[in-house]
Coordinates of C-alpha atoms in Angstrom, one line a residue:
M30 CA 17.3 163.1 122.7
A31 CA 16.9 161.7 119.2
S32 CA 20.5 160.6 119.2
S33 CA 20.0 158.8 122.5
S34 CA 16.9 156.9 121.3
Y35 CA 18.8 155.9 118.2
T36 CA 21.6 154.5 120.2
C37 CA 19.1 152.5 122.4
I38 CA 17.4 151.1 119.3
R39 CA 20.7 150.1 117.8
D40 CA 21.9 148.5 121.0
S41 CA 18.5 146.6 121.2
A42 CA 19.0 145.4 117.7
T43 CA 22.6 144.3 118.5
E44 CA 21.3 142.4 121.5
K45 CA 18.6 140.7 119.5
D46 CA 21.2 139.6 116.9
R47 CA 23.4 138.2 119.6
L48 CA 20.5 136.3 121.2
L49 CA 19.6 134.8 117.9
S50 CA 23.0 133.8 117.0
S51 CA 24.2 132.5 120.4
P52 CA 23.8 128.9 121.6
L53 CA 21.0 128.4 124.1
G54 CA 23.1 126.8 126.7
S55 CA 25.5 129.7 127.0
Y56 CA 23.0 132.5 127.2
G57 CA 22.1 132.1 130.9
S58 CA 25.6 131.9 132.2
R59 CA 26.7 134.9 130.3
D60 CA 23.7 136.8 131.6
L61 CA 24.5 135.9 135.2
L62 CA 28.1 137.0 134.7
G63 CA 27.0 140.4 133.5
S64 CA 28.3 139.9 129.9
G65 CA 24.9 139.9 128.1
S66 CA 25.1 143.5 126.9
P67 CA 27.8 144.8 124.5
H68 CA 30.6 146.8 125.9
P69 CA 30.9 150.4 124.5
A70 CA 34.6 149.7 123.7
D71 CA 33.5 146.9 121.4
L72 CA 31.2 149.1 119.5
V73 CA 33.9 151.7 119.0
G74 CA 36.3 149.0 117.8
S75 CA 33.7 147.5 115.4
E76 CA 33.0 150.9 113.9
H77 CA 36.7 151.7 113.6
S78 CA 37.2 148.3 111.9
Q79 CA 34.4 149.0 109.4
Q80 CA 35.7 152.5 108.7
H81 CA 39.1 151.0 108.1
E82 CA 37.8 148.4 105.8
E83 CA 35.8 151.0 103.8
E84 CA 39.0 153.2 103.5
E85 CA 40.9 150.2 102.3
K86 CA 38.3 149.3 99.8
E87 CA 38.1 153.0 98.6
A88 CA 41.9 153.1 98.3
L89 CA 41.9 149.9 96.2
R90 CA 39.1 151.4 93.9
R91 CA 41.1 154.6 93.5
K92 CA 44.3 152.6 92.7
L93 CA 42.4 150.5 90.1
K94 CA 40.8 153.6 88.6
Y95 CA 44.3 155.2 88.2
F96 CA 45.7 152.0 86.7
F97 CA 43.2 152.0 83.9
M98 CA 43.4 155.7 83.2
S99 CA 44.6 157.2 80.0
P100 CA 48.0 159.1 80.1
C101 CA 46.3 162.5 80.0
D102 CA 44.0 161.5 82.9
K103 CA 47.0 160.2 84.9
Y104 CA 48.7 163.6 84.3
H105 CA 45.6 165.4 85.8
A106 CA 45.2 162.9 88.6
K107 CA 48.9 163.0 90.0
G108 CA 50.6 165.7 87.9
R109 CA 53.2 163.3 86.6
K110 CA 54.4 163.9 83.0
P111 CA 53.3 161.2 80.5
F112 CA 57.0 160.2 80.0
K113 CA 56.1 156.8 78.5
L114 CA 53.8 158.4 75.9
G115 CA 56.5 160.9 74.9
L116 CA 59.0 158.1 74.8
Q117 CA 56.8 156.0 72.5
L118 CA 56.3 159.0 70.2
L119 CA 60.1 159.6 70.0
K120 CA 60.7 156.0 69.4
I121 CA 58.2 156.0 66.4
I122 CA 60.2 158.9 64.8
I123 CA 63.7 157.5 65.3
V124 CA 62.9 153.9 64.5
T125 CA 61.2 155.0 61.2
V126 CA 64.2 157.1 60.4
Q127 CA 66.5 154.2 61.1
L128 CA 64.4 152.0 58.8
V129 CA 64.5 154.5 56.0
L130 CA 68.3 154.8 56.2
F131 CA 68.7 151.1 56.3
G132 CA 66.2 150.7 53.4
L133 CA 68.2 153.1 51.1
S134 CA 71.4 151.2 51.9
N135 CA 69.9 147.8 51.5
Q136 CA 68.3 148.9 48.2
M137 CA 71.7 149.7 46.8
V138 CA 73.1 146.4 47.9
V139 CA 70.3 144.4 46.4
T140 CA 70.4 146.4 43.2
F141 CA 74.2 145.8 42.9
K142 CA 73.7 142.1 43.4
E143 CA 70.9 141.9 40.8
D144 CA 72.8 144.0 38.2
N145 CA 75.9 141.8 38.5
T146 CA 73.9 138.6 38.3
A147 CA 72.2 139.9 35.1
A148 CA 75.7 140.9 33.7
F149 CA 77.1 137.4 34.5
K150 CA 74.2 135.8 32.7
H151 CA 74.8 137.9 29.6
L152 CA 78.6 137.3 29.8
F153 CA 78.7 133.5 30.5
L154 CA 75.5 132.1 29.0
K155 CA 75.6 131.8 25.3
G156 CA 72.7 133.4 23.5
Y157 CA 71.0 134.5 26.9
R158 CA 67.8 136.5 26.8
D159 CA 66.1 138.2 29.7
N160 CA 63.4 136.2 31.3
T161 CA 63.8 133.3 28.9
P162 CA 64.8 129.8 30.2
Q163 CA 68.1 128.5 28.8
A164 CA 68.3 125.0 27.4
V165 CA 70.1 122.9 24.9
H166 CA 69.0 119.8 23.0
T167 CA 72.1 118.4 21.2
Q168 CA 75.5 117.3 22.4
K169 CA 77.2 119.9 20.1
E170 CA 75.2 122.7 21.7
L171 CA 76.2 121.5 25.2
Y172 CA 79.9 121.5 24.3
S173 CA 79.5 124.8 22.6
H174 CA 78.0 126.4 25.8
I175 CA 80.7 125.0 28.0
N176 CA 83.5 126.3 25.8
F177 CA 81.7 129.7 25.5
T178 CA 81.5 130.0 29.3
I179 CA 85.2 129.2 29.9
E180 CA 86.5 131.4 27.0
Q181 CA 84.4 134.3 28.3
Y182 CA 85.8 133.8 31.8
L183 CA 89.4 133.7 30.5
A184 CA 88.9 136.9 28.5
L185 CA 86.8 138.7 31.2
P186 CA 89.1 141.7 31.8
Q187 CA 89.0 142.6 28.1
I188 CA 85.3 142.2 27.5
S189 CA 83.5 143.2 30.6
L190 CA 82.3 146.7 31.4
G191 CA 82.6 146.1 35.1
R192 CA 85.8 145.9 37.1
Y193 CA 86.2 142.3 38.2
A194 CA 89.1 140.4 39.6
Y195 CA 89.7 136.6 39.6
V196 CA 89.8 134.7 42.9
L197 CA 92.6 132.1 42.8
G198 CA 92.9 128.9 44.7
V199 CA 89.1 128.2 45.2
G200 CA 88.8 125.5 42.6
V201 CA 90.1 121.9 42.3
N202 CA 93.8 121.5 42.8
G203 CA 94.2 125.2 43.8
S204 CA 92.8 126.5 40.5
A205 CA 90.4 129.4 39.9
L206 CA 87.7 127.6 37.9
S207 CA 86.3 124.1 38.3
L208 CA 84.6 122.2 35.4
C209 CA 82.8 119.2 36.9
Q210 CA 80.5 116.5 35.6
R211 CA 78.4 114.3 37.9
Y212 CA 77.3 110.9 36.6
Y213 CA 76.1 107.5 37.8
R214 CA 78.9 105.0 38.5
R215 CA 77.3 102.6 36.0
G216 CA 74.5 103.4 33.7
T217 CA 73.1 101.4 30.7
I218 CA 69.8 102.3 29.2
D219 CA 68.5 100.4 26.3
P220 CA 65.1 101.7 25.0
V221 CA 65.0 99.1 22.2
N222 CA 64.7 96.2 24.7
D223 CA 63.1 98.3 27.5
T224 CA 65.9 97.5 29.8
F225 CA 68.4 99.5 31.9
D226 CA 71.1 98.8 34.4
I227 CA 72.0 101.7 36.8
D228 CA 74.3 102.0 39.8
P229 CA 72.8 105.0 41.7
H230 CA 76.2 105.9 43.3
V231 CA 77.3 109.3 42.0
V232 CA 80.8 110.0 40.7
T233 CA 82.1 113.5 40.4
D234 CA 84.9 114.2 37.8
C235 CA 86.5 117.7 37.8
I236 CA 89.3 119.6 36.1
G237 CA 90.7 123.0 37.1
L238 CA 91.6 126.0 35.0
N239 CA 93.4 129.3 35.6
P240 CA 93.2 132.7 34.0
L241 CA 95.5 133.6 31.1
M242 CA 97.7 135.6 33.4
H243 CA 98.7 132.2 34.8
T244 CA 99.4 130.2 31.7
S245 CA 102.3 128.4 33.4
A246 CA 99.7 126.6 35.4
P247 CA 99.0 123.1 34.0
G248 CA 95.8 122.2 32.4
N249 CA 94.9 125.7 31.2
S250 CA 93.5 124.2 27.9
A251 CA 92.3 120.8 29.3
Y252 CA 88.7 121.8 29.0
K253 CA 88.9 121.3 25.2
N254 CA 89.5 117.7 25.8
F255 CA 86.8 117.3 28.4
T256 CA 84.6 114.3 27.5
I257 CA 81.1 114.2 28.8
K258 CA 79.4 110.8 29.6
F259 CA 76.0 111.7 28.2
Y260 CA 74.5 108.2 28.7
K261 CA 74.8 108.4 32.5
L262 CA 75.2 112.2 33.0
I263 CA 73.5 114.0 35.9
N264 CA 74.7 117.5 35.4
V265 CA 77.7 119.6 34.4
T266 CA 78.7 122.5 36.6
V267 CA 81.2 125.4 36.1
D268 CA 82.3 127.1 39.4
F269 CA 84.4 130.2 39.9
Q270 CA 84.6 133.3 42.0
L271 CA 85.0 137.1 41.1
K272 CA 85.6 140.2 43.2
A273 CA 84.0 143.6 42.7
I274 CA 83.6 146.9 44.6
N275 CA 80.3 148.8 45.0
I276 CA 81.4 152.4 44.9
Q277 CA 77.9 153.8 44.6
T278 CA 77.6 153.7 48.4
I279 CA 79.6 156.9 48.4
I280 CA 76.3 158.7 47.5
N281 CA 75.0 157.9 51.0
N282 CA 78.3 158.9 52.6
E283 CA 79.3 155.3 53.3
I284 CA 82.6 153.5 52.7
P285 CA 82.3 151.3 49.6
D286 CA 81.7 147.6 50.1
C287 CA 83.9 144.8 48.7
Y288 CA 82.0 141.9 47.2
T289 CA 82.9 138.3 46.4
F290 CA 80.6 136.6 43.9
A291 CA 80.5 132.8 43.9
V292 CA 79.1 132.0 40.4
T293 CA 77.9 128.4 39.6
I294 CA 76.5 127.5 36.2
V295 CA 74.5 124.3 36.3
M296 CA 73.6 122.3 33.1
D297 CA 71.0 119.9 34.5
N298 CA 70.3 116.5 32.8
K299 CA 69.0 114.5 35.7
A300 CA 65.6 114.0 33.8
H301 CA 67.3 112.5 30.7
S302 CA 64.5 113.9 28.6
G303 CA 66.6 115.1 25.7
K304 CA 66.6 118.7 27.2
V305 CA 69.4 120.0 29.4
K306 CA 68.4 123.1 31.3
I307 CA 71.0 125.8 31.9
A308 CA 70.9 128.1 35.0
L309 CA 73.3 130.5 36.6
Q310 CA 73.4 131.0 40.4
N311 CA 75.2 133.8 42.1
Q312 CA 75.9 134.1 45.8
A313 CA 77.4 137.3 47.1
S314 CA 79.4 137.9 50.2
I315 CA 80.4 141.4 51.6
K316 CA 83.5 142.2 53.5
E317 CA 85.4 145.3 54.5
C318 CA 87.8 146.7 51.9
K319 CA 91.5 146.9 52.7
D320 CA 92.9 150.5 53.1
P321 CA 89.8 152.4 51.8
N322 CA 90.6 155.9 50.6
V323 CA 88.0 158.4 49.6
S324 CA 89.3 161.8 48.8
G325 CA 87.7 164.5 50.9
H326 CA 85.9 162.0 53.0
A327 CA 86.5 161.8 56.8
E328 CA 85.4 158.7 58.7
S329 CA 82.1 159.3 60.4
Y330 CA 80.4 157.4 63.2
A331 CA 77.2 159.3 63.1
R332 CA 75.2 156.2 61.8
E333 CA 76.7 154.0 64.5
F334 CA 75.9 156.7 67.2
F335 CA 72.3 156.9 65.8
D336 CA 71.9 153.1 66.0
V337 CA 73.1 153.0 69.6
L338 CA 70.7 155.9 70.4
V339 CA 67.8 153.9 68.9
A340 CA 68.8 150.8 70.9
F341 CA 69.1 152.8 74.1
V342 CA 65.6 154.4 73.6
C343 CA 64.1 150.9 72.9
L344 CA 65.8 149.5 75.9
L345 CA 64.3 152.2 78.1
S346 CA 60.9 151.5 76.5
L347 CA 61.4 147.8 77.2
L348 CA 62.1 148.4 80.8
L349 CA 59.1 150.8 81.2
C350 CA 56.6 148.4 79.5
G351 CA 58.0 145.5 81.5
R352 CA 57.5 147.5 84.7
S353 CA 53.9 148.3 83.7
I354 CA 53.2 144.6 83.1
L355 CA 54.7 143.7 86.5
R356 CA 52.6 146.4 88.2
G357 CA 49.6 145.0 86.4
F358 CA 50.3 141.5 87.8
L359 CA 50.8 142.9 91.4
L360 CA 47.6 144.9 91.2
Q361 CA 45.7 141.8 89.9
H362 CA 47.0 139.8 92.7
E363 CA 45.9 142.4 95.3
Y364 CA 42.5 142.7 93.7
V365 CA 42.0 138.9 93.7
Q366 CA 43.1 138.6 97.3
F367 CA 40.7 141.4 98.3
F368 CA 37.7 139.8 96.7
K369 CA 38.7 136.4 98.1
N370 CA 39.4 137.5 101.8
R371 CA 37.0 140.4 102.3
L372 CA 34.1 139.6 99.9
G373 CA 34.4 135.8 99.7
R374 CA 34.2 135.8 95.9
S375 CA 36.4 134.6 93.1
V376 CA 37.4 136.8 90.2
S377 CA 36.6 135.7 86.7
W378 CA 39.4 135.1 84.1
G379 CA 38.0 137.9 82.0
D380 CA 38.6 140.4 84.8
R381 CA 42.1 138.9 85.5
L382 CA 43.1 139.4 81.8
E383 CA 42.1 143.1 82.0
F384 CA 45.2 143.6 84.0
I385 CA 47.5 142.2 81.2
N386 CA 47.9 144.9 78.6
G387 CA 48.5 143.3 75.3
W388 CA 49.7 146.5 73.8
Y389 CA 52.7 146.4 76.2
I390 CA 53.5 142.9 75.1
L391 CA 53.5 144.1 71.5
L392 CA 55.8 147.0 72.3
I393 CA 58.2 144.7 74.1
V394 CA 58.5 142.4 71.1
S395 CA 59.0 145.4 68.9
D396 CA 61.7 146.8 71.2
I397 CA 63.5 143.4 71.3
F398 CA 63.4 143.2 67.5
T399 CA 64.7 146.8 67.2
I400 CA 67.6 146.3 69.6
I401 CA 68.8 143.0 67.9
G402 CA 68.4 144.6 64.4
S403 CA 70.2 147.8 65.5
F404 CA 73.3 145.8 66.6
I405 CA 73.2 143.8 63.4
K406 CA 73.0 147.0 61.4
I407 CA 76.1 148.3 63.4
G408 CA 77.8 145.1 62.4
I409 CA 76.8 145.6 58.7
E410 CA 78.0 149.2 58.7
S411 CA 81.4 148.2 60.2
K412 CA 81.6 145.5 57.6
N413 CA 81.8 142.7 60.1
L414 CA 78.4 141.3 59.1
S415 CA 76.5 140.9 55.9
S416 CA 73.0 139.7 57.2
Y417 CA 71.0 142.3 55.3
D418 CA 68.0 140.1 55.0
V419 CA 67.9 139.2 58.7
C420 CA 68.4 142.8 59.7
G421 CA 65.7 144.0 57.3
I422 CA 63.2 141.5 58.6
L423 CA 63.8 142.6 62.2
L424 CA 63.7 146.3 61.6
G425 CA 60.8 146.0 59.3
T426 CA 58.7 144.0 61.7
S427 CA 59.6 146.3 64.6
T428 CA 58.6 149.3 62.8
L429 CA 55.3 147.6 61.8
L430 CA 54.6 146.8 65.5
V431 CA 55.5 150.3 66.6
W432 CA 53.1 151.9 64.2
V433 CA 50.4 149.4 65.1
G434 CA 51.0 150.4 68.8
V435 CA 49.8 153.9 67.9
I436 CA 46.3 152.5 67.9
R437 CA 46.5 152.0 71.6
Y438 CA 46.6 155.7 72.2
L439 CA 43.8 156.3 69.7
S440 CA 41.7 153.7 71.5
F441 CA 41.3 156.2 74.5
F442 CA 39.0 158.2 72.3
Q443 CA 35.6 156.4 71.7
K444 CA 35.2 157.6 68.1
Y445 CA 38.6 156.2 67.1
N446 CA 38.2 153.0 69.1
I447 CA 35.6 151.3 66.7
L448 CA 38.3 149.3 64.7
I449 CA 39.8 147.7 67.8
V450 CA 36.4 147.0 69.4
T451 CA 35.0 145.5 66.2
L452 CA 38.1 143.3 65.7
R453 CA 38.0 142.1 69.3
A454 CA 34.3 141.2 68.9
A455 CA 34.6 139.5 65.6
F456 CA 37.8 137.6 66.2
P457 CA 36.5 134.4 67.8
N458 CA 33.9 133.9 65.0
V459 CA 36.4 134.8 62.3
I460 CA 38.9 132.2 63.5
R461 CA 36.2 129.5 63.7
F462 CA 35.0 130.5 60.2
C463 CA 38.6 130.5 58.8
C464 CA 39.2 127.0 60.2
C465 CA 36.2 125.7 58.3
A466 CA 37.1 127.5 55.1
A467 CA 40.7 126.4 55.3
A468 CA 39.7 122.8 55.1
I469 CA 37.9 123.4 51.8
Y470 CA 40.7 125.6 50.5
L471 CA 43.4 123.0 51.2
G472 CA 41.3 120.4 49.5
Y473 CA 41.2 122.5 46.3
C474 CA 45.0 123.1 46.6
F475 CA 45.8 119.4 46.7
C476 CA 43.4 118.5 44.0
G477 CA 44.6 121.3 41.7
W478 CA 48.3 120.5 42.3
I479 CA 47.8 116.7 41.4
V480 CA 45.4 117.0 38.5
L481 CA 46.4 120.4 36.9
G482 CA 50.0 120.7 37.8
P483 CA 51.3 118.9 34.7
Y484 CA 49.2 121.0 32.4
H485 CA 49.2 124.5 34.0
T486 CA 52.2 126.6 35.0
K487 CA 50.4 128.1 37.9
F488 CA 49.7 124.7 39.5
R489 CA 53.2 123.3 39.4
S490 CA 53.8 123.4 43.1
L491 CA 51.6 123.7 46.2
S492 CA 52.8 127.2 47.0
M493 CA 52.0 128.3 43.4
V494 CA 48.5 126.6 43.6
S495 CA 47.8 128.5 46.9
E496 CA 49.0 131.8 45.4
C497 CA 46.9 131.3 42.3
L498 CA 43.7 130.3 44.1
F499 CA 44.1 133.3 46.6
S500 CA 44.4 135.6 43.5
L501 CA 41.2 134.1 42.1
I502 CA 39.4 134.8 45.3
N503 CA 40.4 138.5 45.0
G504 CA 39.3 138.6 41.4
D505 CA 42.8 138.6 39.8
D506 CA 44.0 136.8 36.7
M507 CA 40.8 135.0 36.1
F508 CA 40.9 135.1 32.3
V509 CA 44.6 134.3 32.2
T510 CA 44.1 131.3 34.5
F511 CA 41.5 129.9 32.2
A512 CA 43.4 130.7 28.9
E513 CA 46.7 129.2 30.0
M514 CA 45.2 125.8 30.6
E515 CA 46.7 123.3 28.1
R516 CA 44.3 121.3 26.0
S517 CA 46.4 118.2 26.0
G518 CA 43.4 116.0 26.9
T519 CA 39.6 116.5 26.8
L520 CA 39.0 114.9 30.2
V521 CA 41.5 117.0 32.0
W522 CA 40.4 120.2 30.3
I523 CA 36.7 119.5 31.3
F524 CA 37.9 118.8 34.9
S525 CA 39.8 122.1 34.9
Q526 CA 36.7 124.0 33.9
V527 CA 34.6 122.4 36.6
Y528 CA 37.4 122.8 39.1
L529 CA 37.8 126.6 38.5
Y530 CA 34.1 127.5 38.2
T531 CA 33.1 125.7 41.4
F532 CA 36.1 127.2 43.3
I533 CA 35.3 130.8 42.2
S534 CA 31.6 130.4 42.8
L535 CA 32.1 128.8 46.2
F536 CA 34.6 131.2 47.6
I537 CA 33.7 134.5 46.0
Y538 CA 29.9 134.3 46.3
M539 CA 29.6 132.3 49.5
V540 CA 32.8 132.1 51.6
L541 CA 34.0 135.7 51.0
S542 CA 30.5 137.1 51.4
L543 CA 30.0 135.2 54.7
F544 CA 33.4 136.4 56.0
I545 CA 32.4 140.0 55.3
A546 CA 29.0 139.4 56.9
L547 CA 30.8 138.3 60.1
I548 CA 32.7 141.6 60.3
T549 CA 29.6 143.6 59.5
G550 CA 27.6 141.7 62.1
A551 CA 30.2 142.4 64.8
Y552 CA 30.1 146.1 63.8
D553 CA 26.4 146.3 64.0
T554 CA 26.5 144.6 67.4
I555 CA 29.0 147.2 68.6
M556 CA 27.0 150.1 67.4
A557 CA 23.8 148.7 69.0
Q558 CA 25.6 148.3 72.3
T559 CA 26.4 152.0 72.3
Q560 CA 22.8 152.8 72.4
E561 CA 21.8 150.0 74.9
Q562 CA 22.9 149.2 78.4
V563 CA 26.1 147.3 78.2
R564 CA 26.8 144.4 80.4
V565 CA 29.1 145.6 83.3
T566 CA 31.7 143.2 84.7
D567 CA 32.5 142.9 88.3
L568 CA 35.7 144.8 87.8
S569 CA 34.0 147.7 86.1
A570 CA 31.3 147.8 88.7
F571 CA 33.8 147.8 91.5
I572 CA 35.8 150.7 89.9
A573 CA 32.6 152.6 89.0
E574 CA 31.8 153.1 92.7
C575 CA 34.9 155.4 92.9
M576 CA 33.3 158.8 92.0
D577 CA 36.6 160.7 92.3
T578 CA 37.5 162.6 89.1
P579 CA 41.1 162.7 87.9
S580 CA 41.3 166.4 88.8
S581 CA 39.9 166.0 92.3
G582 CA 43.3 165.8 93.9
K583 CA 42.5 162.6 95.8
F584 CA 44.9 160.5 93.7
R585 CA 47.9 162.6 94.8
G586 CA 49.3 160.6 97.6
P587 CA 52.4 161.3 99.8
E588 CA 54.3 158.6 97.9
G589 CA 54.3 160.8 94.8
S590 CA 57.0 163.0 96.1
S591 CA 59.8 160.5 96.5
C592 CA 60.2 157.8 93.9
S593 CA 62.9 156.5 91.5
F594 CA 63.4 157.6 87.9
L595 CA 61.5 154.6 86.5
C596 CA 58.7 154.8 89.1
C597 CA 57.9 158.4 88.3
C598 CA 57.2 157.6 84.6
N599 CA 53.7 156.4 84.3

């Protein structure tokens, strides 16, 4: 009886709504035709449609909730193993091991290059002392240094401790060593009358020499008759190449590398200041040795196999992360269309960006760097490449990003998530603050470079000025920076004191303190929000209406039994 009365009331309400919403002219005709009252089939269809819409809405909520779950909750929800989490943990281990192995090998390479460069400086630079700039001030000294370099080169097998070999045919006219001077085509300088006449076109004059074992080659002693045109000289260069073998790689169970060192000694006189600066430059190239033979050593491809394994794991991680990003875009599109078609509302950009996981993008970049670096490392180990620096940058950056990605899994725990949340909250204000501070900082850089550069070694270039000022902000080398200022003029010295005191006071006591205050303020705001009601977004409110827990069993659909290898790895 109650059910019948309830049905009557509902039918009356429906009839009332129809009357209020129908045009006046159509009501009478419909009533005469007997269509004024709703048909029971229409009510059943409407209820079925509403029930279907509610089921569709609940399914979307459940799908969204599952998408934003942690790997552990996903495991409880559908029983699928957290394969991607295990893969990332495995990748952290093997990528770190790969970087350590490459670092040990690269350290030996760099050490070998530096040791040989130091040996060349002591062998070919007259009176060389470590960390002391070389320079000459008389013509006799310049000739003496040139003769010393060439004589040391010719007698290298008898005097050097290392085993070096000459490289023939790399100099002028097929020689082993080139002695060149570069000078202006015409140059007349007369300080007495304050006049000069210079043709800026540069002329290069070279002679070639060969080692003593090839005394039959002409011009072996021509360097003694080499005349330098001092009045228009730009520089004098001595170029030659030497070969050496780095046998210490045997310690790491590697085949020794064969090196070719291109040595250039430059005697610079372009300033014509009465001081000729002398510097030695060394460029090393690595190639595979011919017919290597290490007693008791069998050729092993374990390192190449390990690098291929790392590249394969990173490729698999790249595919899984790319698939997750693609799923995020598809789910975002479904969510936006649902709100647009069913609810007539638009989705904010903040909610749209929630579907794009920045951690996956970071892992994809890391995987790309690791894959490229692994193949370069394979080329280095097979002696086909010598790009140690490029490989080191790629592997080092990828390892950094992999370890930073660990924070993603810690962020699922509220107590460990404080760093990420604080950085996210403070980032916009920090960027705006840094833009304002950078304008003041660059002003001090340019001013210090122009005014103090000629009188202070730490202000000789813009990069050195920036490094010095950044050190001062952090409280390093303050007294040394003040003490090394040359007192060549009272005005410049007074300016330097005002410059340094104002910069230190402004950036340490104001800028740096305000920067720390921004981070602290963001942290206090986050801590206060944990105790107050947080503003809920439309996406969070929509998902929160789904009361199903991960262990409720409602997330296990029939589609979970049949899926591909990549699809089953969430």
